[in-house]
CSV table of C-alpha atoms in Angstrom, one decimal:
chain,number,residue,atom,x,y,z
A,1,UNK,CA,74.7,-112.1,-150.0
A,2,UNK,CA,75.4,-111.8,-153.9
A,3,UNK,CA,78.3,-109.5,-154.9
A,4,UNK,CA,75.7,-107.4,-156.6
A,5,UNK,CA,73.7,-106.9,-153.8
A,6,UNK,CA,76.5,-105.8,-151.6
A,7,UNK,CA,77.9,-103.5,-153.7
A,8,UNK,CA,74.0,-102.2,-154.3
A,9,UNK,CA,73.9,-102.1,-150.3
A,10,UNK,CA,76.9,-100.2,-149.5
A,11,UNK,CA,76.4,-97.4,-152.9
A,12,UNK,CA,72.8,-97.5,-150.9
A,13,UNK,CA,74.5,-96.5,-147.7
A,14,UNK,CA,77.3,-94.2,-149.4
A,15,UNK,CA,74.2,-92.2,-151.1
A,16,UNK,CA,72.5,-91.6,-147.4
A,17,UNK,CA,75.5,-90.6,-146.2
A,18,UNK,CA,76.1,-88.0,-148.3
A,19,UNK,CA,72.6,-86.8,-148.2
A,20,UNK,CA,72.7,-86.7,-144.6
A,21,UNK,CA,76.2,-84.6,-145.4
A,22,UNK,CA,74.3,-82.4,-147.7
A,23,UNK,CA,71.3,-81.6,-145.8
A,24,UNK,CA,73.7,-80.3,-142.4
A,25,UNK,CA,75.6,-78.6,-144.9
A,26,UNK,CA,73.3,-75.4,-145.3
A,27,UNK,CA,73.1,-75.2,-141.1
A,28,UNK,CA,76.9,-75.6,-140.9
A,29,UNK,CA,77.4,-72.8,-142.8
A,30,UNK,CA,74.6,-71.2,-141.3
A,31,UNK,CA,76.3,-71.1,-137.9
A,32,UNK,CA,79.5,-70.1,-139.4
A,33,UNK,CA,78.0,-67.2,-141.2
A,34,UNK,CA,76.4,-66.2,-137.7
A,35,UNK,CA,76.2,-63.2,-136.5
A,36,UNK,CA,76.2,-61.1,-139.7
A,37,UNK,CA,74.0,-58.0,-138.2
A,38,UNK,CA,72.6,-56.8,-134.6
A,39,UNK,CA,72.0,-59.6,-131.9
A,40,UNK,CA,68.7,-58.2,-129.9
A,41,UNK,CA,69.1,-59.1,-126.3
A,42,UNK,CA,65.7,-59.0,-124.7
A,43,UNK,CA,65.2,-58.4,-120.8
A,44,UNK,CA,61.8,-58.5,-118.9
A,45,UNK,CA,62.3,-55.8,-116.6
A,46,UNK,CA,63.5,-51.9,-116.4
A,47,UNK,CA,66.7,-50.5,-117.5
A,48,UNK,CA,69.1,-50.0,-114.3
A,49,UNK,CA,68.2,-53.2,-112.7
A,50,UNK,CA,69.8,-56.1,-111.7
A,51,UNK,CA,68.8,-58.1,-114.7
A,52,UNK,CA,70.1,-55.4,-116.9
A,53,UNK,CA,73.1,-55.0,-115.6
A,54,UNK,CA,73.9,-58.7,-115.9
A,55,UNK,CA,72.4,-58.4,-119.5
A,56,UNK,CA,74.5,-55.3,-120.3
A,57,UNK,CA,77.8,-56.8,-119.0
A,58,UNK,CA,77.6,-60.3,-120.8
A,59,UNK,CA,76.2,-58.6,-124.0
A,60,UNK,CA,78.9,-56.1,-124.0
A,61,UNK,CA,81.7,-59.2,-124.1
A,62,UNK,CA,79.5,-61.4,-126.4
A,63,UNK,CA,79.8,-58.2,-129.0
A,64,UNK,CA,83.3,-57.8,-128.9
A,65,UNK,CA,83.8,-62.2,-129.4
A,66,UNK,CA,81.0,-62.3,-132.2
A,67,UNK,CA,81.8,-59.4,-133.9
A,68,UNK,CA,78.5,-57.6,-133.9
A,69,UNK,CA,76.3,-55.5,-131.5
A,70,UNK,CA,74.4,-57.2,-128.4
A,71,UNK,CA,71.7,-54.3,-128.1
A,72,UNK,CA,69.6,-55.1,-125.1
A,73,UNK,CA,65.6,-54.4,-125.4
A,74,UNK,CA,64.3,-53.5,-122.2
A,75,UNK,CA,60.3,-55.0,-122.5
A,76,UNK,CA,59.7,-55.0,-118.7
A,77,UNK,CA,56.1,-55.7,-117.3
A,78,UNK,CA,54.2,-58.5,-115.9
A,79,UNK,CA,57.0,-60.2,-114.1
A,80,UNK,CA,58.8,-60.5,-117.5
A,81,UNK,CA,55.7,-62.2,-119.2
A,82,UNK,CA,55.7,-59.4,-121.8
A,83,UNK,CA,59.9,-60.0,-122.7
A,84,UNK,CA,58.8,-64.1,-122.4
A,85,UNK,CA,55.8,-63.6,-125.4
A,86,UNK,CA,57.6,-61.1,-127.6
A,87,UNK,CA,60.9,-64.1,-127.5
A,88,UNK,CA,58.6,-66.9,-128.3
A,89,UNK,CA,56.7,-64.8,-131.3
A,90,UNK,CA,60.5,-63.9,-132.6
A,91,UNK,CA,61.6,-65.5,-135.7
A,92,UNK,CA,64.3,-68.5,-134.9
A,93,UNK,CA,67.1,-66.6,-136.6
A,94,UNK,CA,69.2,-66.4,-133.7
A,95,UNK,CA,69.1,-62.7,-133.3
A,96,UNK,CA,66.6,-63.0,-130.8
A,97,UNK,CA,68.3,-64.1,-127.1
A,98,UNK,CA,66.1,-63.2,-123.8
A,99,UNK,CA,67.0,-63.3,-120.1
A,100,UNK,CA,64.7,-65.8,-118.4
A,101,UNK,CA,65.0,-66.5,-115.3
A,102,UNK,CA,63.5,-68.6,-112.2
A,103,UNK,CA,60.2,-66.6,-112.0
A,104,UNK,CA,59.6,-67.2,-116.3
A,105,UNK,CA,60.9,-70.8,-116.2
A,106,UNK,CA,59.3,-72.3,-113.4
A,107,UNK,CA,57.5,-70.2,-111.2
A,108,UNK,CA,54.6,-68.3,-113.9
A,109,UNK,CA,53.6,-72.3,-114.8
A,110,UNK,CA,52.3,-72.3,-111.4
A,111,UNK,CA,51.2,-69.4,-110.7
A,112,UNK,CA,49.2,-69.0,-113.7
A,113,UNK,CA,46.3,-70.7,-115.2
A,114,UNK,CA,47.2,-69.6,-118.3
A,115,UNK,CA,50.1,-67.7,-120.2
A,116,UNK,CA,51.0,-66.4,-123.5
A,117,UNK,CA,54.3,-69.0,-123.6
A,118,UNK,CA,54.6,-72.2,-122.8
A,119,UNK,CA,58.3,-73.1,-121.6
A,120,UNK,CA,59.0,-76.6,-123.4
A,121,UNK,CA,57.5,-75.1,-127.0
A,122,UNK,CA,58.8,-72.3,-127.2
A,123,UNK,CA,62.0,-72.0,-126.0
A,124,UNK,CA,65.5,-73.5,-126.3
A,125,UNK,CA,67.4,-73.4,-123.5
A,126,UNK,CA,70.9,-72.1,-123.6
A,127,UNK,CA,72.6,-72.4,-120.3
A,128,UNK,CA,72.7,-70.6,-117.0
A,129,UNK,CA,74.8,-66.9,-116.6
A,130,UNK,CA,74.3,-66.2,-113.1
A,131,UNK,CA,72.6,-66.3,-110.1
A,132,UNK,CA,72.4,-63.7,-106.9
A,133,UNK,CA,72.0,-65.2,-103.3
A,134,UNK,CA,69.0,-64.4,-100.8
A,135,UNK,CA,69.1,-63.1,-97.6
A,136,UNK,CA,66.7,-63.0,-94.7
A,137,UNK,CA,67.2,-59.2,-93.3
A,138,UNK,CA,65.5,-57.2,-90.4
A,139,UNK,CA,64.9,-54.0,-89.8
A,140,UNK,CA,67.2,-52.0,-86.9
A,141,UNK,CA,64.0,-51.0,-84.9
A,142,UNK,CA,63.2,-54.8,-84.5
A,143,UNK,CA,66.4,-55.7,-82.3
A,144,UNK,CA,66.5,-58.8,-83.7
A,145,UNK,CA,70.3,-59.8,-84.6
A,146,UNK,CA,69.9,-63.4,-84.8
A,147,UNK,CA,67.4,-66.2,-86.7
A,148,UNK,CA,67.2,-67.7,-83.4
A,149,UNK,CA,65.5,-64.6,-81.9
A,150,UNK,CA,63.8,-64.0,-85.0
A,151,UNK,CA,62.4,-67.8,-84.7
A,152,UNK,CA,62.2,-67.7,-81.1
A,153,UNK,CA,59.6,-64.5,-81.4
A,154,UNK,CA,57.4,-66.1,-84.3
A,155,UNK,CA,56.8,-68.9,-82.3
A,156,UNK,CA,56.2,-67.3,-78.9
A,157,UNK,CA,54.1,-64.2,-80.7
A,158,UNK,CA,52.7,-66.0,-84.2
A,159,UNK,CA,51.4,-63.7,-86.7
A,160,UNK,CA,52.6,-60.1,-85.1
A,161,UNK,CA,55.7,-59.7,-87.6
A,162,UNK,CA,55.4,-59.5,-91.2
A,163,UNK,CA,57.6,-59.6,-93.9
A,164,UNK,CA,58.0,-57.1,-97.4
A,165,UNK,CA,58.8,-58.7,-100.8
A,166,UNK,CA,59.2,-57.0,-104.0
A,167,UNK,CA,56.3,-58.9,-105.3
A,168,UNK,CA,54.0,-61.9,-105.0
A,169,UNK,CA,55.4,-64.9,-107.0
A,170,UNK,CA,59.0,-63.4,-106.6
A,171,UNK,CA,62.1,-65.6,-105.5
A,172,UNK,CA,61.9,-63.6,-102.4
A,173,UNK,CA,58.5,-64.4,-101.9
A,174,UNK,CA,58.9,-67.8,-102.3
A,175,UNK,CA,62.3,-68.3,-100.5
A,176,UNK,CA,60.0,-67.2,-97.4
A,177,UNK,CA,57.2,-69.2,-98.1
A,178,UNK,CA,60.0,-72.2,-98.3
A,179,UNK,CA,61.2,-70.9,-95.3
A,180,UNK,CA,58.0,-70.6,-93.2
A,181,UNK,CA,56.9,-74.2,-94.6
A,182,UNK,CA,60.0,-76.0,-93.8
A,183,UNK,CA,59.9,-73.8,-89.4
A,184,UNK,CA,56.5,-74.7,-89.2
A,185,UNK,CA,56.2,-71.0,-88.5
A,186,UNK,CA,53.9,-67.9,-89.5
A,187,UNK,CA,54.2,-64.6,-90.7
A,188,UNK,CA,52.2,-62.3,-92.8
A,189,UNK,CA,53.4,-61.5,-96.7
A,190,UNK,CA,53.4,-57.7,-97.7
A,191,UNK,CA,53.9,-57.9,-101.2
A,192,UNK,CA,55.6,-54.5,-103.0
A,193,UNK,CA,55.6,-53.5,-106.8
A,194,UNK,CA,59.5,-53.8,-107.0
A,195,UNK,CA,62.1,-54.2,-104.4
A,196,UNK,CA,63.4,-50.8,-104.1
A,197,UNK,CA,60.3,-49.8,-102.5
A,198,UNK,CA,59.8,-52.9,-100.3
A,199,UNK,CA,64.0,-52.4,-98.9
A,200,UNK,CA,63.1,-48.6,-98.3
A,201,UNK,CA,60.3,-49.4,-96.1
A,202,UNK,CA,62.2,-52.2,-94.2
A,203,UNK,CA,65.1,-49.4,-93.7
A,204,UNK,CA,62.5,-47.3,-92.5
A,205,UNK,CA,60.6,-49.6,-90.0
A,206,UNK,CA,57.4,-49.7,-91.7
A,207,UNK,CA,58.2,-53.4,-92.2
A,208,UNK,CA,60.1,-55.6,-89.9
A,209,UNK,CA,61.3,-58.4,-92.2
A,210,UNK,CA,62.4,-59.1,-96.1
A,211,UNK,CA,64.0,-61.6,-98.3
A,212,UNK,CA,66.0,-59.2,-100.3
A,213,UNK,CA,69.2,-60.6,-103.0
A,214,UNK,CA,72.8,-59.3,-103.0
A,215,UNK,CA,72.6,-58.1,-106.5
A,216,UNK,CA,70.0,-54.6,-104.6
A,217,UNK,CA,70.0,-55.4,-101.0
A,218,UNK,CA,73.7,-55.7,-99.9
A,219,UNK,CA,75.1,-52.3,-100.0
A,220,UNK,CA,72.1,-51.7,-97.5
A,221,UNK,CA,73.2,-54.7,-95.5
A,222,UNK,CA,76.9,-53.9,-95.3
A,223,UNK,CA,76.1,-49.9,-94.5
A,224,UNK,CA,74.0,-51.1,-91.3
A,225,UNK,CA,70.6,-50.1,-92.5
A,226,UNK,CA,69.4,-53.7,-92.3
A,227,UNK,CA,70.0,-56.4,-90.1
A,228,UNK,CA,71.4,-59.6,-91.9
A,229,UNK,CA,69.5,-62.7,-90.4
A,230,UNK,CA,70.4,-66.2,-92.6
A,231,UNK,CA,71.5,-66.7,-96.1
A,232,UNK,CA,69.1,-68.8,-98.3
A,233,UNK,CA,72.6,-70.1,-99.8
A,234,UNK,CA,74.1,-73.6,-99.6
A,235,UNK,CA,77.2,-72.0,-97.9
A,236,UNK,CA,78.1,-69.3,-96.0
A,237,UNK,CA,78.8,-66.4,-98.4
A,238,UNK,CA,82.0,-65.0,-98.5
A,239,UNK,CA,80.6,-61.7,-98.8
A,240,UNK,CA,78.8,-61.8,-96.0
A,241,UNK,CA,81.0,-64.7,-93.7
A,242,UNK,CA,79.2,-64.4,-90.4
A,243,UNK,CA,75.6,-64.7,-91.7
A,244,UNK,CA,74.3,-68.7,-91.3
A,245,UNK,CA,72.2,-70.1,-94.0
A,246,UNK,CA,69.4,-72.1,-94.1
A,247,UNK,CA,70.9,-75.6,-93.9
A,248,UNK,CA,72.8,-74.4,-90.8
A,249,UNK,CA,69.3,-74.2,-89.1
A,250,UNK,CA,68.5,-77.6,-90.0
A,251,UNK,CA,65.8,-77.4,-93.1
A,252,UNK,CA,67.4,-79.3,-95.6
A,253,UNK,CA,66.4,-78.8,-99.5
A,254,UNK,CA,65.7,-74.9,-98.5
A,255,UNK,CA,68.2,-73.3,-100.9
A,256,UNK,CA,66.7,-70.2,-102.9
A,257,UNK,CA,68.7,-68.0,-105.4
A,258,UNK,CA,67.1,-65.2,-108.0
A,259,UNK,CA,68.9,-66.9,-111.3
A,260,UNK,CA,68.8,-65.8,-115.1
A,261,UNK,CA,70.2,-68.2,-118.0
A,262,UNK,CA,69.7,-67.6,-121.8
A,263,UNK,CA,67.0,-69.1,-123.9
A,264,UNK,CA,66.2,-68.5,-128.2
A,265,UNK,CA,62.8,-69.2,-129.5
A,266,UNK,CA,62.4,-73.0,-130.1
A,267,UNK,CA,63.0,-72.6,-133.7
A,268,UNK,CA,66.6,-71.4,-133.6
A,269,UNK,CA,68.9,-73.8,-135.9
A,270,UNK,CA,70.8,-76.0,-133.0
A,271,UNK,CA,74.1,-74.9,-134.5
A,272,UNK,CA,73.2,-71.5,-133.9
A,273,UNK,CA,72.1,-72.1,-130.3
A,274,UNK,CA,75.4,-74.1,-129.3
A,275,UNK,CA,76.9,-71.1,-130.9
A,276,UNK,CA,75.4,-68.6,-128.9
A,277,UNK,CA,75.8,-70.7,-125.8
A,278,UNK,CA,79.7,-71.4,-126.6
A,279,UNK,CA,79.7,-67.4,-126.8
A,280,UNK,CA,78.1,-66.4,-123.2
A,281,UNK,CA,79.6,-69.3,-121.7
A,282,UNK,CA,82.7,-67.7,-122.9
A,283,UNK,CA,81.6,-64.2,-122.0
A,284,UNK,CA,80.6,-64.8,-118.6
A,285,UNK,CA,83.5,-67.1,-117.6
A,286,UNK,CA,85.5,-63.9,-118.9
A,287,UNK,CA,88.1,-62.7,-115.9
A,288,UNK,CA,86.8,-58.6,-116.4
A,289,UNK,CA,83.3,-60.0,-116.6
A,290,UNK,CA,83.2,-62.3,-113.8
A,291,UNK,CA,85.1,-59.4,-111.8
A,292,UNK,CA,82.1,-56.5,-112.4
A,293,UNK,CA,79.2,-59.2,-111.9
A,294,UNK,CA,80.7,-60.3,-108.5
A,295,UNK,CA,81.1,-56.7,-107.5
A,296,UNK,CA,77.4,-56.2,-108.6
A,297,UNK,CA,76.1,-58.9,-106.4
A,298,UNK,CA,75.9,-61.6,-108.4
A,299,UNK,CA,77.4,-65.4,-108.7
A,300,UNK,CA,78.5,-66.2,-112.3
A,301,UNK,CA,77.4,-69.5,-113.0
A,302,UNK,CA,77.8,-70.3,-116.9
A,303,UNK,CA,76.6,-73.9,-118.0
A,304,UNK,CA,76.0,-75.0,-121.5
A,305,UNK,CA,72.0,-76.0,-122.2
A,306,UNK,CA,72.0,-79.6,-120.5
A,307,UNK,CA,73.0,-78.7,-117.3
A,308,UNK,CA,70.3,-75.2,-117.9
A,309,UNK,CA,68.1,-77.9,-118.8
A,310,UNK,CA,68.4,-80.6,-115.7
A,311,UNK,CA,68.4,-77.1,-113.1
A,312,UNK,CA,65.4,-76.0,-114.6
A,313,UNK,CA,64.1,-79.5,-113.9
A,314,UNK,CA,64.7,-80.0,-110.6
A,315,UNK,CA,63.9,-76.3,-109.8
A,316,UNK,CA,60.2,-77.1,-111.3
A,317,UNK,CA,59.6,-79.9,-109.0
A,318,UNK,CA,60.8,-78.0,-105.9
A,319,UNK,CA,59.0,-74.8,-106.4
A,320,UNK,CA,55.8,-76.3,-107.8
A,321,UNK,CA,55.4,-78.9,-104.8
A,322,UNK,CA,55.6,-75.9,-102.6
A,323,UNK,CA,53.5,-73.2,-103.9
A,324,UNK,CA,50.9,-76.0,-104.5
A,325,UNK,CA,50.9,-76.7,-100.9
A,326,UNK,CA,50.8,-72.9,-99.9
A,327,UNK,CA,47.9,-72.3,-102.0
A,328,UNK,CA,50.1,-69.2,-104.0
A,329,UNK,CA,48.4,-68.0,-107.1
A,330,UNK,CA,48.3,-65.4,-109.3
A,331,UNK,CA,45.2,-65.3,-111.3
């Protein structure tokens, strides 16, 4: 090659370079202006519940780190399809963060002919915060104390026990439905508009059986007023030691949690969304943090967006596969 032409080539090269230099300049110093006013933290579901008292705690932590206010926006109704829309319609600033969790990211696609979001356009995943276990639980008047008697009477008596969820298309509802599918056995679903309702009426006998999580069921659980049965957990949890899970019975691939990560509408700069996901990994992983969320039930798990992303994933394929085959819908 002429002299000429590789000087011509490499003042060629030297020219994209800095071009390329220029152009991430602006979103570098985006990011490193960011926050500079109010982060809104939307959650799908009422204040005082489990979701926003994970949302609270993190927030509170992320504030103090970025500098700015975390305000959370309780927009709770339709299973957290109304906190879902408002996210994707927000502008990609980065001031817009939402709680989504199993039933937004991979359940609703399911269940749903048709929703106002659409999961791989309009959101950006930002990792996983945390996750609460499930537990099978019965209620004192049953005398059941074991999943072996609970098993052994659903087989010998199908259909005469039913079991209370706080809704249809919840992780409690489908953790049974996993559960049923995987025994071979039956039971009928009495689906509630929440799950303080549905654990009252199990405390109360109305209802023999529910799926409830730590995060709202345990203090019921450790006080007597339900009977733990099995853990929908991969191990035993130290919380509740003596309880088997699932696995232990022999259905492998049965695991169910209630989970939450963080997600920004799609159009969020990606400096700004590994900046918000460096700052609640940070948060959740923080030692006072971790300490309140455990005491509240739940399992910190903080992850950056791949490992969100490759969950989500393999959570898709489970859950779809199943509610396919147990004819679930919500339309």
């Amino acid at each position: 090659m002429p002299v000429s032409h590789r000087l011509a080539r490499r003042g060629f090269l030297s020219l994209a370079a800095a071009a390329l230099a220029f152009a991430g300049a602006p979103a570098q110093a985006q990011a490193q202006a960011f926050p500079s006013k109010p982060i809104k933290w939307i959650v799908g579901y009422p204040a005082g519940g489990g979701s926003d008292f994970l949302a609270r705690t993190i927030g509170a932590q992320m504030s103090v780190q970025a500098g700015q206010p975390v305000i959370v926006d309780n927009r709770a109704g339709a299973g957290a399809i109304i906190g879902a829309e408002v996210t994707a319609r927000s502008p990609g600033d980065g001031y817009t963060v939402f709680t989504a969790d199993n039933g937004v990211l991979v359940y609703n696609p399911a269940l749903y002919k048709k929703l106002p979001y659409a999961v791989d356009r309009d959101f950006a995943m930002l990792g996983l915060m945390a996750r609460t276990p499930l537990v099978l639980v019965a209620a004192p008047s049953t005398n059941l104390k074991t999943i072996g008697a609970l098993m052994e009477q659903l087989k010998s008596k199908p259909g005469t026990l039913s079991y209370a969820s706080p809704g249809n298309g919840s992780p409690h509802h489908l953790a049974m439905e996993l559960f049923l599918s995987r025994s071979g056995l039956s039971t009928m679903h009495v689906p509630y508009r929440g799950a303080a309702p549905a654990l009252q009426d199990v405390m109360g006998g109305q209802v023999p059986l529910m799926v409830v999580d730590t995060s709202s069921g345990l203090s019921a659980i450790q006080s007597g007023k339900v009977i733990p049965l099995m853990t929908f957990s991969a191990k035993r949890l130290p919380i509740l030691p003596a309880v088997p899970t699932v696995g232990e019975q022999g259905f492998k691939d049965s695991e169910a949690y209630a989970w939450q990560g963080l997600v920004v509408p799609a159009s969020t700069p990606v400096a700004i969304q590994e900046r918000l996901s460096k700052e609640m990994q940070a948060a959740v992983g923080n030692e006072g943090v971790r300490k309140k969320l455990q005491e509240g039930g739940w399992e910190p798990v903080p992850s950056d967006s791949v490992l969100m992303k490759t969950y989500a994933f393999a959570e898709t394929k489970k859950w779809h596969a199943l509610i396919r085959e147990r004819g679930i819908s919500l339309d």
